[in-house]
Coordinates of C-alpha atoms in Angstrom, one line a residue:
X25 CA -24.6 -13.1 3.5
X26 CA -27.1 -13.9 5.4
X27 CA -26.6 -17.1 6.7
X28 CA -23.8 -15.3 8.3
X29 CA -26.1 -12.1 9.4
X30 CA -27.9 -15.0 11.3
X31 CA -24.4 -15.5 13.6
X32 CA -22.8 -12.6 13.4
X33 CA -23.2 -8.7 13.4
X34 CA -21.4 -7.9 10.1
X35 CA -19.9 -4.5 9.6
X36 CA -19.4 -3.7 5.6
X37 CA -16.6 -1.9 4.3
X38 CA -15.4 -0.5 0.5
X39 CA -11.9 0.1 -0.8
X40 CA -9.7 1.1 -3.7
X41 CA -7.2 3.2 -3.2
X42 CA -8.4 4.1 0.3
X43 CA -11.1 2.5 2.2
X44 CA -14.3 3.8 4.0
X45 CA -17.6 2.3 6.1
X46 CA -20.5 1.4 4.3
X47 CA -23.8 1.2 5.6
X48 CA -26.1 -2.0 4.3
X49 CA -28.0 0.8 1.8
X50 CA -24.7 1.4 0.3
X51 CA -23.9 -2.0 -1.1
X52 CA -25.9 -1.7 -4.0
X53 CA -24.6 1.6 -5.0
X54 CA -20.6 0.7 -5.0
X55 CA -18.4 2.5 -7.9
X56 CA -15.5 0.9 -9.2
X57 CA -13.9 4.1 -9.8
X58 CA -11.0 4.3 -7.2
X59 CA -6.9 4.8 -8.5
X60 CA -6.0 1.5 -7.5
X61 CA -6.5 -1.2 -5.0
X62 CA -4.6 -1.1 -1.5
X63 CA -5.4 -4.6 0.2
X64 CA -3.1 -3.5 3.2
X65 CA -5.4 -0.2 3.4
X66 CA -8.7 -2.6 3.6
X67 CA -7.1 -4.7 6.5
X68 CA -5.9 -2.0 8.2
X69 CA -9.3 0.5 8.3
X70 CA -11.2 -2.4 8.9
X71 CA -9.0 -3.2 12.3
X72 CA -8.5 0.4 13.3
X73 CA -12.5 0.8 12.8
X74 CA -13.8 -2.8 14.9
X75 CA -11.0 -2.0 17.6
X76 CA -12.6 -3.0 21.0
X77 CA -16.0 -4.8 19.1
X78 CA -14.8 -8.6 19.5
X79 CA -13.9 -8.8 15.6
X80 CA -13.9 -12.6 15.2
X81 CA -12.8 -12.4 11.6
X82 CA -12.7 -10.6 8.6
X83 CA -13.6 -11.7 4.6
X84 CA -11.9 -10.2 2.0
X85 CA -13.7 -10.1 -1.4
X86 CA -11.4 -9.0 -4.0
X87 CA -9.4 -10.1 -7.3
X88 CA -6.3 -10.1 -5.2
X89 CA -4.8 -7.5 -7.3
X90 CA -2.9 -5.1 -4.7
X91 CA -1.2 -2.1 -6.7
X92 CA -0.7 0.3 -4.6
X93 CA 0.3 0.1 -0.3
X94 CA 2.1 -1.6 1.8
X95 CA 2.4 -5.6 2.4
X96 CA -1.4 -6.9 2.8
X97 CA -0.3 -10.4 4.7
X98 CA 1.6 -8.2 7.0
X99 CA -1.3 -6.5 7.9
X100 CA -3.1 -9.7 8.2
X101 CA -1.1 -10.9 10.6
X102 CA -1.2 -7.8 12.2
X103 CA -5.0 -7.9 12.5
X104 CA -5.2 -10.6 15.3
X105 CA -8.1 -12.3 13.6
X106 CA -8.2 -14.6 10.6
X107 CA -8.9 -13.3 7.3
X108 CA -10.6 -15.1 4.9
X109 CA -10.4 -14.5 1.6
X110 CA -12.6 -15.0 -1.5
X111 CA -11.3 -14.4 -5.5
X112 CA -13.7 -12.5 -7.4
X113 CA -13.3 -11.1 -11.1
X114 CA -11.7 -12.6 -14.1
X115 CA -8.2 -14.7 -13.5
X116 CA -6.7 -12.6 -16.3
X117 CA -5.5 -9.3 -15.1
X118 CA -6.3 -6.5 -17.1
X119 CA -3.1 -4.6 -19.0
X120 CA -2.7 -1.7 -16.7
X121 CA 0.8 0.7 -15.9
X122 CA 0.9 2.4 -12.2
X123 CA 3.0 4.4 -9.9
X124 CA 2.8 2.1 -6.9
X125 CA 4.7 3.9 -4.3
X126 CA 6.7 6.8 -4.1
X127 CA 10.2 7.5 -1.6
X128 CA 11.6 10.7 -0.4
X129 CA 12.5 12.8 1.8
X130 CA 9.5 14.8 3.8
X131 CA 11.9 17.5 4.9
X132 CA 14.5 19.0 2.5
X133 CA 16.7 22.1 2.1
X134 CA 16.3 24.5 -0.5
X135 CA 19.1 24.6 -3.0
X136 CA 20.7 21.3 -1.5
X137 CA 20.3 17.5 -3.9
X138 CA 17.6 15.4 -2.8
X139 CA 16.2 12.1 -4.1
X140 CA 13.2 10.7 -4.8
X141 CA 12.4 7.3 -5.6
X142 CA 9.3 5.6 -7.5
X143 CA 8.2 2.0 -8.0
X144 CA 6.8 1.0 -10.9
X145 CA 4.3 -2.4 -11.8
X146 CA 2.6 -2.8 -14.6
X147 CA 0.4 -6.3 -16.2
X148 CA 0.1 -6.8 -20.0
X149 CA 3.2 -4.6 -20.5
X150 CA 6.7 -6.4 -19.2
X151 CA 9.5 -5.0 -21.4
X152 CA 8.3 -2.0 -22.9
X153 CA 9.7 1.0 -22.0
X154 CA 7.6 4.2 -20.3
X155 CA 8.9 7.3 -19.3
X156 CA 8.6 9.1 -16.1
X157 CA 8.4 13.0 -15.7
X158 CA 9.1 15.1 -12.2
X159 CA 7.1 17.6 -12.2
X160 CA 6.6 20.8 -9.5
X161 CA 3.6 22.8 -11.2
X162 CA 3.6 23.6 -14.8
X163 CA 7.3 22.7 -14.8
X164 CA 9.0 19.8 -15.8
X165 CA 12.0 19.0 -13.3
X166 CA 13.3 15.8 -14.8
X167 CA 12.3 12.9 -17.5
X168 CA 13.2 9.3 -17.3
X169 CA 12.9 6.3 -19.4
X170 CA 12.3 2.9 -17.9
X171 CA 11.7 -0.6 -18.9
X172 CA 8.2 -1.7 -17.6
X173 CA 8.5 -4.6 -15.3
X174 CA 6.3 -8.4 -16.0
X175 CA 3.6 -9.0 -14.4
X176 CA 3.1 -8.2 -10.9
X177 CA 7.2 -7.6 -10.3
X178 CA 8.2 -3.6 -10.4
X179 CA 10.6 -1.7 -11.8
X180 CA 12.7 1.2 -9.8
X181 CA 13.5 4.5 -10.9
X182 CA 15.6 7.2 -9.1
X183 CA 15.4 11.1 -9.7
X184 CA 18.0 13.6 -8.1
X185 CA 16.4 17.3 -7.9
X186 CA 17.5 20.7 -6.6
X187 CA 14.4 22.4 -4.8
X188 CA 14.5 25.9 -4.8
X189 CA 11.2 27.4 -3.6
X190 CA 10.7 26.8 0.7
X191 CA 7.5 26.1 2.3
X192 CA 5.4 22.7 1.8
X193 CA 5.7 22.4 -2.4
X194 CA 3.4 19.9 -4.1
X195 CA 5.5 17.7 -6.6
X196 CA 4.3 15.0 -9.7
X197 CA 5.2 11.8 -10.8
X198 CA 3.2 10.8 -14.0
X199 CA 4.3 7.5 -15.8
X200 CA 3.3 7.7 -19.7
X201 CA -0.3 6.5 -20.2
X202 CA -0.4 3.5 -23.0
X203 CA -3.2 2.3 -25.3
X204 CA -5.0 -0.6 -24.3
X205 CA -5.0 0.3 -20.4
X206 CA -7.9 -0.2 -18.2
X207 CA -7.3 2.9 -16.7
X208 CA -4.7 5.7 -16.5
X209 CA -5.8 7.4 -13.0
X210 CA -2.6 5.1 -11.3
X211 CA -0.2 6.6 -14.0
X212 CA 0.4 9.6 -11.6
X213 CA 0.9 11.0 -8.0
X214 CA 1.4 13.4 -6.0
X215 CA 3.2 13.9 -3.2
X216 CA 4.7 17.0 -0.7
X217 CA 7.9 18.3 0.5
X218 CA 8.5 20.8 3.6
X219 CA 11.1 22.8 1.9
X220 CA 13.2 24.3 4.3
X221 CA 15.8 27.4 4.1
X222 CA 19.2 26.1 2.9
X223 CA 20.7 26.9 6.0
X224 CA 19.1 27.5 9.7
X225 CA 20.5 30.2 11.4
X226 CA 21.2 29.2 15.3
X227 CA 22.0 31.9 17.7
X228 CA 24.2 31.1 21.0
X229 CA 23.9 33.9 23.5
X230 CA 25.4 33.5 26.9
X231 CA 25.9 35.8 29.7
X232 CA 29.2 34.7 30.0
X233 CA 32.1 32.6 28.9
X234 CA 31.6 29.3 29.3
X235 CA 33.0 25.6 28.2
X236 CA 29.5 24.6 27.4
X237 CA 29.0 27.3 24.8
X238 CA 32.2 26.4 22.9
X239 CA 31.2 22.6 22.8
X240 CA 27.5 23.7 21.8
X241 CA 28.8 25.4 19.1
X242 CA 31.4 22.8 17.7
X243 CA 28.7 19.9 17.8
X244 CA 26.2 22.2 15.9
X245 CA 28.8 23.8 13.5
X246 CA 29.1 19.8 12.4
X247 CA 25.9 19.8 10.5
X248 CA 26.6 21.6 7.3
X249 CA 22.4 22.5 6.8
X250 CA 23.7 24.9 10.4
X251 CA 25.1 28.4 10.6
X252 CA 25.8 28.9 14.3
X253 CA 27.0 32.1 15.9
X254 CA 27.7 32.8 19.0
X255 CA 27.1 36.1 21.0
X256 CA 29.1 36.0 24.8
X257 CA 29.0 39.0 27.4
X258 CA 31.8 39.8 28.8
X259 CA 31.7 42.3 31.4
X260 CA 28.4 44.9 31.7
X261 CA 28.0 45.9 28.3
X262 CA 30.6 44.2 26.3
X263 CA 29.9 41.3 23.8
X264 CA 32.6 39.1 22.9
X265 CA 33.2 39.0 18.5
X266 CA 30.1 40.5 16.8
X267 CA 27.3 42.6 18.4
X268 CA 23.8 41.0 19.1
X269 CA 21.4 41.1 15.8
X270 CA 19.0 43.6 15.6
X271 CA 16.0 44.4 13.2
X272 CA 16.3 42.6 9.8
X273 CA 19.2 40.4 11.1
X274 CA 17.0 39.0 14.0
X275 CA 14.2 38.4 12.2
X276 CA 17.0 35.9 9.6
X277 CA 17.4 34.0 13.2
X278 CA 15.4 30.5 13.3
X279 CA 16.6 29.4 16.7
X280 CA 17.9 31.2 19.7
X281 CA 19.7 29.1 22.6

């Protein structure tokens, strides 16, 4: 380290699951505490942090264990510089279960199906079987049983829910915790959904008839997440069909065109 102080200002950083700057004092204090360890997260803060400061290169001192994130050579590549990397720790991996990434949607519909997708890696533990529980507060939504990939490969498994409460929900995923682990803070996460009404009431008002307004209305009426009604003078104080919402009825409105 400090041969290379000698030649080069050298900006430290920490990582686990996430990463964060570290000032020289720091280095001596590090925790090995985090839920996992997310190379691409490293590569990533480290570029986003030295953008503009002539970063000639980066070292990477870590087992080379990634558990969590996205592809870490991809961001490597990404990074414009070399990236040198040094192996620390013990060439066994520890036995360890986790939750490496979740998919789903970040918009959904109450009352309507939606997925939601998690990937599962595990060391020490290829062929056992685990279970995996949905959960949205104290309740348990659904429980699944999957075989725990080898080493280092992963394991899929797909859950179908209902939501039924709107607004931004919190949801679970939790993968059974088994003896011998190094640490069971990766066995779960969390992760949010914007739960929308089941379906958005659109408004069409026009101050006359018009070609437009009918083919507004068929394009629209083609999403089945859309109730679209349409509200036409005709004349001074006529309205074509139903008359215009008022109180509680307008206040049920989410768009008005």
């Amino acid at each position: 380290r400090r041969k290379l102080a000698d030649k080069y200002q050298l900006a430290p950083f920490a990582f686990a699951d996430r990463a964060t700057a570290l000032e020289d004092a720091d280095l001596d204090s590090l925790t090995f505490d985090g839920d996992g360890s997310d190379l691409r997260a490293a590569i990533d803060f480290a570029s986003e942090n030295l953008a503009g400061k002539n970063l000639a290169a980066m070292l990477l001192l870590s087992d080379g264990v990634q558990n969590i994130g996205a592809d870490p050579i991809a961001g490597a590549l990404a990074a414009g510089v070399p990236v040198h990397t040094v192996g620390i720790g013990s060439d066994t991996p520890e036995k360890d279960t986790w939750l490496a990434e979740i998919l789903t949607n970040e918009i959904a519909y109450a009352n309507t199906e939606v997925p939601v997708e998690a990937i599962i890696r595990s060391t020490g533990f290829g062929g056992q079987s685990a279970q995996v529980a949905l959960k949205h507060g104290s309740q348990t939504v659904a429980v699944q049983t999957v075989q725990l990939p080898a080493d280092f490969a992963e394991s899929k498994v797909r859950f179908e829910f209902v939501p039924e409460q709107t607004g931004m929900q919190k949801y679970e995923l939790s993968l059974t915790t088994r003896e011998g682990e190094i640490t069971a803070r990766n066995n779960s996460r969390t992760f949010y959904m914007n739960v929308l009404k089941s379906k958005l009431q659109i408004a069409i008002i026009a101050g006359a008839p018009d070609p437009e307004v009918t083919f507004l209305k068929h394009v629209l009426g083609k999403d089945e997440n859309l109730t679209v009604k349409t509200y036409v003078a005709v004349g001074t104080n006529t309205i074509l069909g139903q008359p215009l919402p008022q109180n509680a009825a307008l206040e049920e409105i989410d768009c008005v065109i």
